[in-house]
Short mmCIF file of C-alpha atoms in Angstrom, two decimals:
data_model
loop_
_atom_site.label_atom_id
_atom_site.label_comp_id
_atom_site.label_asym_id
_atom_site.label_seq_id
_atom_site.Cartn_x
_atom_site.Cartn_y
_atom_site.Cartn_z
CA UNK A 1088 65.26 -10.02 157.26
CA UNK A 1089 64.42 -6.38 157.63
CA UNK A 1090 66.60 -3.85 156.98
CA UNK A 1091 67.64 -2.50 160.29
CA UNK A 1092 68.05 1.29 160.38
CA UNK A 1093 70.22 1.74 163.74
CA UNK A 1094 72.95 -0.37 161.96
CA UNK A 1095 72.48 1.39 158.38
CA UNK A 1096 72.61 4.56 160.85
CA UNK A 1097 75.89 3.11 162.80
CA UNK A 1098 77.33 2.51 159.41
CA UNK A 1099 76.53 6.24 157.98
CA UNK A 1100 78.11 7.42 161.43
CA UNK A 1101 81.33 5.43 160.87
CA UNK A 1102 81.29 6.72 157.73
CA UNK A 1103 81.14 10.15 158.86
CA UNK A 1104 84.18 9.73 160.96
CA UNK A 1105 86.05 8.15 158.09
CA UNK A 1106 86.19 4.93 159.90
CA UNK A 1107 85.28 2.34 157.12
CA UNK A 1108 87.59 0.48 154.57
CA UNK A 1109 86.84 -0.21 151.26
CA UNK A 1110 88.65 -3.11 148.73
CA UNK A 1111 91.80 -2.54 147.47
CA UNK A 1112 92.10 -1.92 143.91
CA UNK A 1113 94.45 -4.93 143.81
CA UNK A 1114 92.33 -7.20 145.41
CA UNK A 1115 89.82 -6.91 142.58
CA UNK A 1116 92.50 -7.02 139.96
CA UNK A 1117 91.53 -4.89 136.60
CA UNK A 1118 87.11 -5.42 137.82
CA UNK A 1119 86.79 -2.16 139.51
CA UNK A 1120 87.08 0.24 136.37
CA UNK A 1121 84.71 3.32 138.12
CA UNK A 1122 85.99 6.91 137.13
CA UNK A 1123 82.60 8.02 137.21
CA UNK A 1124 81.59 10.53 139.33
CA UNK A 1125 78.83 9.83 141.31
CA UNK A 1126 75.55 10.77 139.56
CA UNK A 1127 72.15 9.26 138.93
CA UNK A 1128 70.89 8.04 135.36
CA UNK A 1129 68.38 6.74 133.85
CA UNK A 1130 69.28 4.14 131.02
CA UNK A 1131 66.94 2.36 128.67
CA UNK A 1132 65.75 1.04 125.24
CA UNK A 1133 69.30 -1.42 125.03
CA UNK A 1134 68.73 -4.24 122.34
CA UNK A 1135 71.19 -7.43 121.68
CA UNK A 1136 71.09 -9.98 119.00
CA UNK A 1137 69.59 -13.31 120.31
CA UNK A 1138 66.51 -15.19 121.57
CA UNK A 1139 64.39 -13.84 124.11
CA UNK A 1140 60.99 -13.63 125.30
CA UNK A 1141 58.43 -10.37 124.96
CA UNK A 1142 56.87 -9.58 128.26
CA UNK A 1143 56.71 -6.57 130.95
CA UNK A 1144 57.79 -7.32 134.80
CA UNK A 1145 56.37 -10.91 136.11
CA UNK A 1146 54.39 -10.84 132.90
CA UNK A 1147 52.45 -8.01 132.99
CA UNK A 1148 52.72 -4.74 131.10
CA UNK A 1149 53.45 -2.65 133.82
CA UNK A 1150 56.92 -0.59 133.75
CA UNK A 1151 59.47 -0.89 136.41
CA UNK A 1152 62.78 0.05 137.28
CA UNK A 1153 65.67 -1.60 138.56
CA UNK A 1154 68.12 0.77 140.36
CA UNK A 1155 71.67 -0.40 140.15
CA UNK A 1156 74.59 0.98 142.37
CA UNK A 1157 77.83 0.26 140.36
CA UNK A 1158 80.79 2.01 139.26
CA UNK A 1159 80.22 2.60 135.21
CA UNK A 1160 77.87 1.47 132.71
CA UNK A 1161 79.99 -0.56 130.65
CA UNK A 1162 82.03 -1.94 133.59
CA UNK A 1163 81.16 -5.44 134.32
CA UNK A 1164 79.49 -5.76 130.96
CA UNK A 1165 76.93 -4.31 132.92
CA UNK A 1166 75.83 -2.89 129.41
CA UNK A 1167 75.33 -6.31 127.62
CA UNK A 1168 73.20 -7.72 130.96
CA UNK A 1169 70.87 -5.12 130.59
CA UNK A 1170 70.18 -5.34 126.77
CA UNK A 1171 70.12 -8.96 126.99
CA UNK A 1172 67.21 -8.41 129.97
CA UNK A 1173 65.67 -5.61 128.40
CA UNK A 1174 64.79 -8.23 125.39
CA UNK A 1175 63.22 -11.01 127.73
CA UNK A 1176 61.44 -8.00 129.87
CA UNK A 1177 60.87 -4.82 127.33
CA UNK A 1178 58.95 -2.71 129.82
CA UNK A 1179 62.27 -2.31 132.65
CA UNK A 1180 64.26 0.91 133.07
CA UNK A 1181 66.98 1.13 134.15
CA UNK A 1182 68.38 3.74 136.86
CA UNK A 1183 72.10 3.46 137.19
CA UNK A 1184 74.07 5.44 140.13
CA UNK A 1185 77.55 5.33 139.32
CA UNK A 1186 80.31 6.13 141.58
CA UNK A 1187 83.93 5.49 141.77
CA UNK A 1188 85.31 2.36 143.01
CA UNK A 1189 87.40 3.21 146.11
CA UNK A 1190 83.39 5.70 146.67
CA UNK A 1191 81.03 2.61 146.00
CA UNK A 1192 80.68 1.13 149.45
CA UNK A 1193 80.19 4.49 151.27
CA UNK A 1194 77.99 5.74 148.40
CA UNK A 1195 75.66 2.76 148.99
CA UNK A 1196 75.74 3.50 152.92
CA UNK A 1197 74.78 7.19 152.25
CA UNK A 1198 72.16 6.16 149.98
CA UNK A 1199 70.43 3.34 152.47
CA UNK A 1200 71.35 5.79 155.64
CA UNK A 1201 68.88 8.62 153.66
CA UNK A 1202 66.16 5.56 152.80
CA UNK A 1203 67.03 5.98 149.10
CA UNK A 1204 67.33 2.16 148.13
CA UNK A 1205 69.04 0.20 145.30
CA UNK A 1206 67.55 -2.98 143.82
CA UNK A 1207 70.96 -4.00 143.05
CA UNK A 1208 74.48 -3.41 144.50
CA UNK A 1209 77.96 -4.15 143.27
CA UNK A 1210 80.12 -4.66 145.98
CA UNK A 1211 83.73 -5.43 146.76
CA UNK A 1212 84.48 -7.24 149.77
CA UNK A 1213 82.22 -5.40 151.70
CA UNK A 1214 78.39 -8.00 151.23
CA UNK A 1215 79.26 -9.89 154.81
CA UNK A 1216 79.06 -6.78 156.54
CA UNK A 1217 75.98 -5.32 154.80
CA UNK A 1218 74.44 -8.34 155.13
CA UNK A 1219 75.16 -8.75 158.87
CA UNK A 1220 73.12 -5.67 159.16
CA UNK A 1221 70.22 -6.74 157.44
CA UNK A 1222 71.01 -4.62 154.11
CA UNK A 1223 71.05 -7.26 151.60
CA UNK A 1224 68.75 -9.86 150.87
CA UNK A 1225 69.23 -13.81 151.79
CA UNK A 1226 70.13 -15.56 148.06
CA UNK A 1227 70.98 -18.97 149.12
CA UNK A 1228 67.35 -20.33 148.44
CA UNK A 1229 67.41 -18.61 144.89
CA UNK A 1230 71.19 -19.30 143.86
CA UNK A 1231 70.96 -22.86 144.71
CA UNK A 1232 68.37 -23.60 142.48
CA UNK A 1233 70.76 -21.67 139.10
CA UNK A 1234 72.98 -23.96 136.76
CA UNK A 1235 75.78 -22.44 138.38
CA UNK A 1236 75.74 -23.51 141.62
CA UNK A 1237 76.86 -27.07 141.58
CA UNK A 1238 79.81 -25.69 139.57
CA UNK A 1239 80.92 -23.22 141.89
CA UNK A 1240 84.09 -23.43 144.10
CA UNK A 1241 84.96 -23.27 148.17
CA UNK A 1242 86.74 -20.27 147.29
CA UNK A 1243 83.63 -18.10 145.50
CA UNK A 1244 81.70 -19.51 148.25
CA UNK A 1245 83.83 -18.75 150.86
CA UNK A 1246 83.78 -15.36 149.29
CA UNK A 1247 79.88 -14.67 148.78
CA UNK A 1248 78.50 -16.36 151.90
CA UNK A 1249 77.85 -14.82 155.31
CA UNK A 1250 77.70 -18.26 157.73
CA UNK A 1251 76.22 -20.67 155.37
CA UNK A 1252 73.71 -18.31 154.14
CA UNK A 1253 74.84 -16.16 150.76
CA UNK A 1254 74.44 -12.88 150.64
CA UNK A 1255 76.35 -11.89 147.09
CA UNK A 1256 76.97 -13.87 143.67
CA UNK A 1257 81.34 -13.38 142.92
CA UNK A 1258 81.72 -12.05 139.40
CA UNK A 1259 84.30 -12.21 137.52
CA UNK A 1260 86.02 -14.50 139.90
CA UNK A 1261 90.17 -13.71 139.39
CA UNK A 1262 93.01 -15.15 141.36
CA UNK A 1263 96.93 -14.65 141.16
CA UNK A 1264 99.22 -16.78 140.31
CA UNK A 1265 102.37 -16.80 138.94
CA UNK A 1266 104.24 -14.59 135.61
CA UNK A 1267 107.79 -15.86 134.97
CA UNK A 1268 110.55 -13.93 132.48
CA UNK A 1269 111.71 -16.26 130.02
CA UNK A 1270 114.72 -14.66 128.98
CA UNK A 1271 116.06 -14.23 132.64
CA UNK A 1272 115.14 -17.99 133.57
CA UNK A 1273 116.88 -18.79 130.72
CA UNK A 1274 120.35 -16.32 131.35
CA UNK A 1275 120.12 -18.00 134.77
CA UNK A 1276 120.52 -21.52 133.48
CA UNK A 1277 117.03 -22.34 135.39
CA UNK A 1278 114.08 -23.98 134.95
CA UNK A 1279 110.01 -22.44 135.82
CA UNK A 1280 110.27 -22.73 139.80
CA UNK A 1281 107.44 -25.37 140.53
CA UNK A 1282 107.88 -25.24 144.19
CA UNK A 1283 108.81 -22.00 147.08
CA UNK A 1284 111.81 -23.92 147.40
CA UNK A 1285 112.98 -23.95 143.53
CA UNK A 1286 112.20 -20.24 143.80
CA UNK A 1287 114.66 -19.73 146.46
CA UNK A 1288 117.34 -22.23 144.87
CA UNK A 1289 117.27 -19.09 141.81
CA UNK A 1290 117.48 -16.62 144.76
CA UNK A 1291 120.38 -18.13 145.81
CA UNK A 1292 122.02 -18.61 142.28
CA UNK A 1293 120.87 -14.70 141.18
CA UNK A 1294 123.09 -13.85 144.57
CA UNK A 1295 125.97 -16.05 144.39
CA UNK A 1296 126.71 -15.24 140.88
CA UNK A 1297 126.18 -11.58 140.65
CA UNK A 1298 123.42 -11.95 138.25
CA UNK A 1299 122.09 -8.74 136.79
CA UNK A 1300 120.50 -7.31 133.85
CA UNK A 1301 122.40 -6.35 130.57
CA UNK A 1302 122.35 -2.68 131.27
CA UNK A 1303 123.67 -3.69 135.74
CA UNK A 1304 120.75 -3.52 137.18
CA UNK A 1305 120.46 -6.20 139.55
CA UNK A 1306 117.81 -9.50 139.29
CA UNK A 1307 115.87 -10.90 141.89
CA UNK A 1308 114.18 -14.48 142.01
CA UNK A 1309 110.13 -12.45 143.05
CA UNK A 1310 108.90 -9.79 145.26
CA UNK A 1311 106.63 -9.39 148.38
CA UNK A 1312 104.19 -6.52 149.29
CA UNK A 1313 103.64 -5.68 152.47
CA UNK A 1314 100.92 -3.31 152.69
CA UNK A 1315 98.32 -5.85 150.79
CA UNK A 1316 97.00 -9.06 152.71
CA UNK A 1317 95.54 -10.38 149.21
CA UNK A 1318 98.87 -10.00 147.57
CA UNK A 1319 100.35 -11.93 150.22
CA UNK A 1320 98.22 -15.15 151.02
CA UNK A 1321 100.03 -16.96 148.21
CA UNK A 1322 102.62 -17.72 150.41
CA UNK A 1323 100.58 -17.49 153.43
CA UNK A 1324 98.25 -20.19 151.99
CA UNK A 1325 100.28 -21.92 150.13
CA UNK A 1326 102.66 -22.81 152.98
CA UNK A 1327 98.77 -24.16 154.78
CA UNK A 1328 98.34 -21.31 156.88
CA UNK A 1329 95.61 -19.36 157.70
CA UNK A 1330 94.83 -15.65 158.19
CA UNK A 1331 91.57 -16.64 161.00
CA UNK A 1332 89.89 -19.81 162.06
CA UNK A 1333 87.23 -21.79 161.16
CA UNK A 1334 84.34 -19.43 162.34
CA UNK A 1335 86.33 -16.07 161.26
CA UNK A 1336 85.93 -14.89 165.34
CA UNK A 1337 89.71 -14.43 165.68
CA UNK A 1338 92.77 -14.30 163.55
CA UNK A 1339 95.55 -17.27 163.84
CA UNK A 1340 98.35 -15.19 162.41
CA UNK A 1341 100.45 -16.11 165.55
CA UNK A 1342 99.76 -19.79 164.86
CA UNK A 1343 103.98 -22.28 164.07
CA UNK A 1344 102.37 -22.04 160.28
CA UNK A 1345 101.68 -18.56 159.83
CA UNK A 1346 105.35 -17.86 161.56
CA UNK A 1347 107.17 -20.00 159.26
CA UNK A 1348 105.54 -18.61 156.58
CA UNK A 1349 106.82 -15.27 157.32
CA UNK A 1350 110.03 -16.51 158.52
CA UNK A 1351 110.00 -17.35 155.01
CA UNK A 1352 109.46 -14.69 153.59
CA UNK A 1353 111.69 -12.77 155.62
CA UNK A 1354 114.72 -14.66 154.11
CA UNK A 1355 113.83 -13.74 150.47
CA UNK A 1356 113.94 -10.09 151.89
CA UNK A 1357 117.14 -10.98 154.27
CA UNK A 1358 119.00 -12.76 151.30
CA UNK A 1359 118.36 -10.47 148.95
CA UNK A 1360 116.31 -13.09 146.91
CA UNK A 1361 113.19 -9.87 146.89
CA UNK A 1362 113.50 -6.46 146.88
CA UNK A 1363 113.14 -4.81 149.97
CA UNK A 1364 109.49 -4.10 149.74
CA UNK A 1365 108.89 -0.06 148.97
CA UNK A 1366 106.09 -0.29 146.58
CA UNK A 1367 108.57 -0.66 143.28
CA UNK A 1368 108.11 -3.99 142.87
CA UNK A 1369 105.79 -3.58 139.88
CA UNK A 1370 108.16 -1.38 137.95
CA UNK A 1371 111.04 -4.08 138.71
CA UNK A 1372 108.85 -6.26 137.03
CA UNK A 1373 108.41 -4.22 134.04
CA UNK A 1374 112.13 -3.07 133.99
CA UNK A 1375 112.86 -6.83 133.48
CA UNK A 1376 114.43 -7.33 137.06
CA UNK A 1377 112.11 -9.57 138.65
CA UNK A 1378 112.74 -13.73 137.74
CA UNK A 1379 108.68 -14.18 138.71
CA UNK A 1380 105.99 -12.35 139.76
CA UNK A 1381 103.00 -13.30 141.90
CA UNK A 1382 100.55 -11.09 139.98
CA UNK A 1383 96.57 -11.48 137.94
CA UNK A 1384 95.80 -11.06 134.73
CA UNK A 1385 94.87 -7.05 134.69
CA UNK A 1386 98.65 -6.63 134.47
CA UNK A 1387 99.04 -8.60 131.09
CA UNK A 1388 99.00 -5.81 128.78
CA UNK A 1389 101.06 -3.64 131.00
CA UNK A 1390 103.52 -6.56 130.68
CA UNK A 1391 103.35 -6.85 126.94
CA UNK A 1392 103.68 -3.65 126.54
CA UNK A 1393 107.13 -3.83 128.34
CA UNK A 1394 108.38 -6.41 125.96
CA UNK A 1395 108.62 -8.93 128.50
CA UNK A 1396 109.02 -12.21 127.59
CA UNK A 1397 106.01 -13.62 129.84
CA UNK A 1398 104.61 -16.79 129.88
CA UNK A 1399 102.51 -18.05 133.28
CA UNK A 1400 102.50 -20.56 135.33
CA UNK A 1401 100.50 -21.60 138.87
CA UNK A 1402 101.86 -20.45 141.77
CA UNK A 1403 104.73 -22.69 143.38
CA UNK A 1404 103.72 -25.22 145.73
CA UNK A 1405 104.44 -25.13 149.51
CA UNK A 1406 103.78 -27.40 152.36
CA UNK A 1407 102.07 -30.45 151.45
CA UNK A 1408 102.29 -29.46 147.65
CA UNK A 1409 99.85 -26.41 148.40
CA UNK A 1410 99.20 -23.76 145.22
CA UNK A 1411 96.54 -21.62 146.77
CA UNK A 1412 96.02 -18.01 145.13
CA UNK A 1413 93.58 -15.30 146.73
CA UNK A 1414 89.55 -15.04 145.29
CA UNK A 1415 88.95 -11.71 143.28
CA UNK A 1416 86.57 -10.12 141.47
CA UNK A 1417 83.67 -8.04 142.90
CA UNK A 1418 80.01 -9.37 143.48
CA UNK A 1419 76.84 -8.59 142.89
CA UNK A 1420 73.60 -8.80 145.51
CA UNK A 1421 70.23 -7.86 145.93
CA UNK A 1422 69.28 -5.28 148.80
CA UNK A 1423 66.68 -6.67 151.05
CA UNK A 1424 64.43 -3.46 151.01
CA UNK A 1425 64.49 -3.43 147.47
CA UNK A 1426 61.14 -3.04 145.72
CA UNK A 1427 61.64 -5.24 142.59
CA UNK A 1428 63.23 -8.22 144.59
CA UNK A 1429 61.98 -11.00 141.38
CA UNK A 1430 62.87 -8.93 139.34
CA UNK A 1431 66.30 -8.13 140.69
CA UNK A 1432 66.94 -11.70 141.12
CA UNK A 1433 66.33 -12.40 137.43
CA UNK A 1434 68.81 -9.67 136.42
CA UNK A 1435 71.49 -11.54 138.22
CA UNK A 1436 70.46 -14.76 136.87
CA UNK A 1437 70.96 -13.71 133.55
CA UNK A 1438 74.45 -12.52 134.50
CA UNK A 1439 75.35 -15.43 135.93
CA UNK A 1440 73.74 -17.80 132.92
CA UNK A 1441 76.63 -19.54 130.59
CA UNK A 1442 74.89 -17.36 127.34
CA UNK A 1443 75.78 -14.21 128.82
CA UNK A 1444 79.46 -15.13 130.02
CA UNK A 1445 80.22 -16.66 126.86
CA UNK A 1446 79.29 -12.95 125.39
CA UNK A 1447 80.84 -10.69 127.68
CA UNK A 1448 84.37 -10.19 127.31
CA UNK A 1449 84.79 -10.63 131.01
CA UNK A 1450 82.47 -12.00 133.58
CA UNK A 1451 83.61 -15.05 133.72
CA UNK A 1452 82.37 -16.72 137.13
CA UNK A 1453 81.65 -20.37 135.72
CA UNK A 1454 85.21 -22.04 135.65
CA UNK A 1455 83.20 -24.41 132.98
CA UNK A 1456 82.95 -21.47 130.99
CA UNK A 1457 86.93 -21.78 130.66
CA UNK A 1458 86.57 -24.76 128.23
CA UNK A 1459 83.61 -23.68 126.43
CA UNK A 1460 84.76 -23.50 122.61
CA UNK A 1461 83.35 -19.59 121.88
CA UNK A 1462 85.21 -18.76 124.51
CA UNK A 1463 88.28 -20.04 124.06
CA UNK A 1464 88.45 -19.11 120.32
CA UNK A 1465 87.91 -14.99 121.52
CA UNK A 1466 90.40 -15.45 123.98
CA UNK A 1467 92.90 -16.96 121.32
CA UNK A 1468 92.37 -13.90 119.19
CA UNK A 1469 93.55 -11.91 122.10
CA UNK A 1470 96.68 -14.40 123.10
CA UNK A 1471 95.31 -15.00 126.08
CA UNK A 1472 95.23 -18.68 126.05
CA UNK A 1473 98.05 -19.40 128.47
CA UNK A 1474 97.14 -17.12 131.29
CA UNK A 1475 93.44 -18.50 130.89
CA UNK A 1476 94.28 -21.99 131.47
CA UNK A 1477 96.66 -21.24 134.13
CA UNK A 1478 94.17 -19.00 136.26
CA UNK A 1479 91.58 -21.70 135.85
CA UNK A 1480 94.08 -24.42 137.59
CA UNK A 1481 94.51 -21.73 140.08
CA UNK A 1482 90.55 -20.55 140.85
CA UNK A 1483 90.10 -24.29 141.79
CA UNK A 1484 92.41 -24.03 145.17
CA UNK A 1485 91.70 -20.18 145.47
CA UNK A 1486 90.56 -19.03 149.15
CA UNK A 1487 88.55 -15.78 150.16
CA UNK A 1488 91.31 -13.41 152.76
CA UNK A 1489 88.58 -12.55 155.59
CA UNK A 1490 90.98 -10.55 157.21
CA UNK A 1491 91.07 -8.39 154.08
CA UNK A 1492 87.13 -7.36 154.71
CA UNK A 1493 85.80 -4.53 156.93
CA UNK A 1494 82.85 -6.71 158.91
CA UNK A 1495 84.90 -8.67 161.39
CA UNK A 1496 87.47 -5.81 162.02
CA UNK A 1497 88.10 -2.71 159.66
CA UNK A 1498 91.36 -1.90 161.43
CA UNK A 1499 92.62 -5.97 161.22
CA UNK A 1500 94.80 -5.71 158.20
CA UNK A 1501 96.17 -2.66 158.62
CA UNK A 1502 97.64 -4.53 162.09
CA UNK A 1503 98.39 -7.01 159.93
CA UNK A 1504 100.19 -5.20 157.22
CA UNK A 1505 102.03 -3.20 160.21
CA UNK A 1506 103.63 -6.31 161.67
CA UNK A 1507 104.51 -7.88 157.80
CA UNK A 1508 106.60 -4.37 157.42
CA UNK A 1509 108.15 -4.82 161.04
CA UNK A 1510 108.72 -8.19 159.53
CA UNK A 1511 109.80 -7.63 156.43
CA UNK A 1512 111.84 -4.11 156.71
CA UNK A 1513 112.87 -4.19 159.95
CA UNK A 1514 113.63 -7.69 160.27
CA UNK A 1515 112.01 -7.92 163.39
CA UNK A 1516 111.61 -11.26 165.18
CA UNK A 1517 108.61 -12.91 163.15
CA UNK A 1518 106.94 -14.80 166.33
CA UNK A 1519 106.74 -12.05 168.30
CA UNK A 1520 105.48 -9.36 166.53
CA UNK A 1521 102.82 -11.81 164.99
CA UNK A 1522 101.97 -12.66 168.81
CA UNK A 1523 101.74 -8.85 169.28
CA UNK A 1524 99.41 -8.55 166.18
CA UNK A 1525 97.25 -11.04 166.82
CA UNK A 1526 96.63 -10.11 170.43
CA UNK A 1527 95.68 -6.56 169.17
CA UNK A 1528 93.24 -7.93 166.57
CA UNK A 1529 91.32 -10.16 168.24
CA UNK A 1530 91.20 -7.36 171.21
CA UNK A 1531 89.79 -5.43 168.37
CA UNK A 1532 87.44 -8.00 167.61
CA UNK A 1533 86.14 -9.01 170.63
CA UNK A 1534 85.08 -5.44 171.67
#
């Protein structure tokens, strides 16, 4: 597939009139990490402990380069990959352009629009679209044939594939699910909500008896965002709706599951079970008002660090006994103009090979990797046991939001996350102004 300049060229226009959307910084929990500003350089000589094998590129002793669009040297463990490479091939360099996060995807546009081409590209959310255009290069041939691959889940594939062809390896694959305060379940004489139901049996006690914190602050069974459609598929999902159909060529928002979801959640809001969403819901949590919290494991230390009592738990079933969280994490692909294509595939490889996640302190894409005994013992040291096992349950049900991504529709979930504060704040009629959403995006979509 050849890289096709009119679409790079569409892409650098939209661009130009600030029409593209990047990934939330939620949706890739704690993974983004860039503060960089966006600058070229050139890194090499890196060395790690363990066995390797001497040789230049395809076995020769000729140098080469890989060129690497991310958002920080060290981010990713980006650092460890390419000292662990640099041992089996001692003749790469390395030429790193780091931008930030929320820059990455329109930095990488820029770069292909003026013919200046990566080998390698981090992305976010954002690999169906490139890859639509002909930007990045087909994997499926290559990734099928890794260790990986018969381990991997419908959710990372769902989230790396374009059709049934994949265009990007997840990394770091993160989902939500569910923090609970022990002291308040225990003040309310409750036990961990295992179902949306029990959740809104403690809304209704928290209500009926005035429950509040010790200083009169009042308590509320969770939360719900409005303005993030990965934050809010767990009850989407979990309550077997969907955000689009089978072929992702128009949304089903409008469809009786999707209404009674929201219907649902419009009666935590309504009750007073959640907050009224205004963007406070994370400082509710940490000010030891929220009963649970639908949240990932990059806010764990912010948690600790409030002296919450946490422990975890999956997210509570819905319809049919449905726990379904959201896929995170970013990904990692290969363009398809790139000049060091074996070579670029290799790199990834080695990311994606069990002796590199069991090294990196994240990177963990291999839910086997969960139960290796290295691993577990690091993660012990850190306390972070509990929420381990508890997102592994989770990643196994975890679905990718399409309607979350730029290529089908950049404007989609802002519709979307219009109507859920209509919903939500207004207390709108839920069928009707999902109707009215829907309509618009798959007008959108269809154009």
């Amino acid at each position: 597939m050849k890289l096709s300049r009119i679409g790079a060229a569409a892409l650098c226009a939209a661009l130009c009139l600030g029409t593209m959307s990047g990934c939330s910084s939620k949706t890739d929990g704690a993974n983004e990490g860039g503060s960089q500003t966006a600058e070229s350089q050139t890194t090499a000589g890196q060395t790690a402990a363990g066995k390797t094998e001497a040789g230049g590129a395809a076995g020769s002793d000729e140098k080469f380069t890989l060129k690497i669009s991310t958002t920080g040297e060290t981010d990713d463990n980006l650092d460890l990959a390419m000292a662990m490479f640099k041992e089996q091939y001692p003749n790469v360099e390395y030429e790193l352009i780091t931008s930030p996060w929320n820059e990455t995807r329109e930095k990488q546009i820029m770069m292909v629009s003026m013919g200046d081409i990566p080998d390698i590209v981090k992305t976010g959310g954002w690999a169906q679209e490139f890859f639509k255009d002909g930007m990045l290069m087909d994997l499926t041939d290559e990734v099928k044939n890794w260790d990986i691959y018969p381990r991997l889940t419908e959710g990372q594939l769902q989230r790396m594939s374009y059709g049934d062809q994949i265009c990007a390896m997840n990394y770091n694959t993160n989902t939500m699910f569910m923090f609970y305060n022990k002291e308040l379940l225990e003040k309310i004489g409750a036990e961990v909500p295992k179902t949306f139901e029990d959740l809104k049996a403690i809304g209704e006690k928290i209500v009926a008896e005035g429950i509040t914190t010790e200083d009169g602050q009042k308590v509320y069974a969770t939360n719900i965002p409005t303005n993030n459609t990965w934050e809010l598929s767990p009850w989407v999902f979990s309550m077997g709706a969907e955000y689009m159909n089978e072929d992702y060529s128009q949304v089903v928002i409008d469809s009786p599951e999707s209404i009674e979801a929201h219907i649902q959640m419009q009666d935590f809001v309504k009750n007073g079970w959640a907050p009224i969403p205004d963007g406070t819901g994370d400082q509710l949590w940490l000010n030891g008002q929220m009963v649970t919290y639908f949240t990932g494991e990059w806010n764990i230390p912010g948690t600790v660090d409030a002296g919450i009592d946490v422990a975890y738990a999956t997210i509570p079933t819905g319809k049919d006994g449905l726990s379904v969280g959201p896929i995170g994490g970013c990904d990692w692909a290969v363009m398809e103009e790139s000049e060091n294509k074996a070579m670029a595939m290799e790199f990834l490889k080695l990311m994606y090979s069990e002796e590199f996640q069991i090294q990196a302190d994240r990177g963990v894409t291999d839910l086997a990797i969960y139960d290796n005994p290295k691993k577990q013992a690091v993660w012990a040291e850190s306390g972070l046991t509990e929420s381990k096992k508890v997102q592994q349950e989770q990643l196994k049900t975890a679905k990718f939001v399409f309607l979350d991504n730029p290529y089908q529709y950049p404007e989609g979930a802002n519709i979307y996350g219009a109507a859920v504060e209509r919903i939500l704040i207004k207390q709108e009629d839920v069928k009707t102004v999902l109707e009215e959403a829907a309509a618009q995006i798959n007008k959108g979509m269809a154009q």
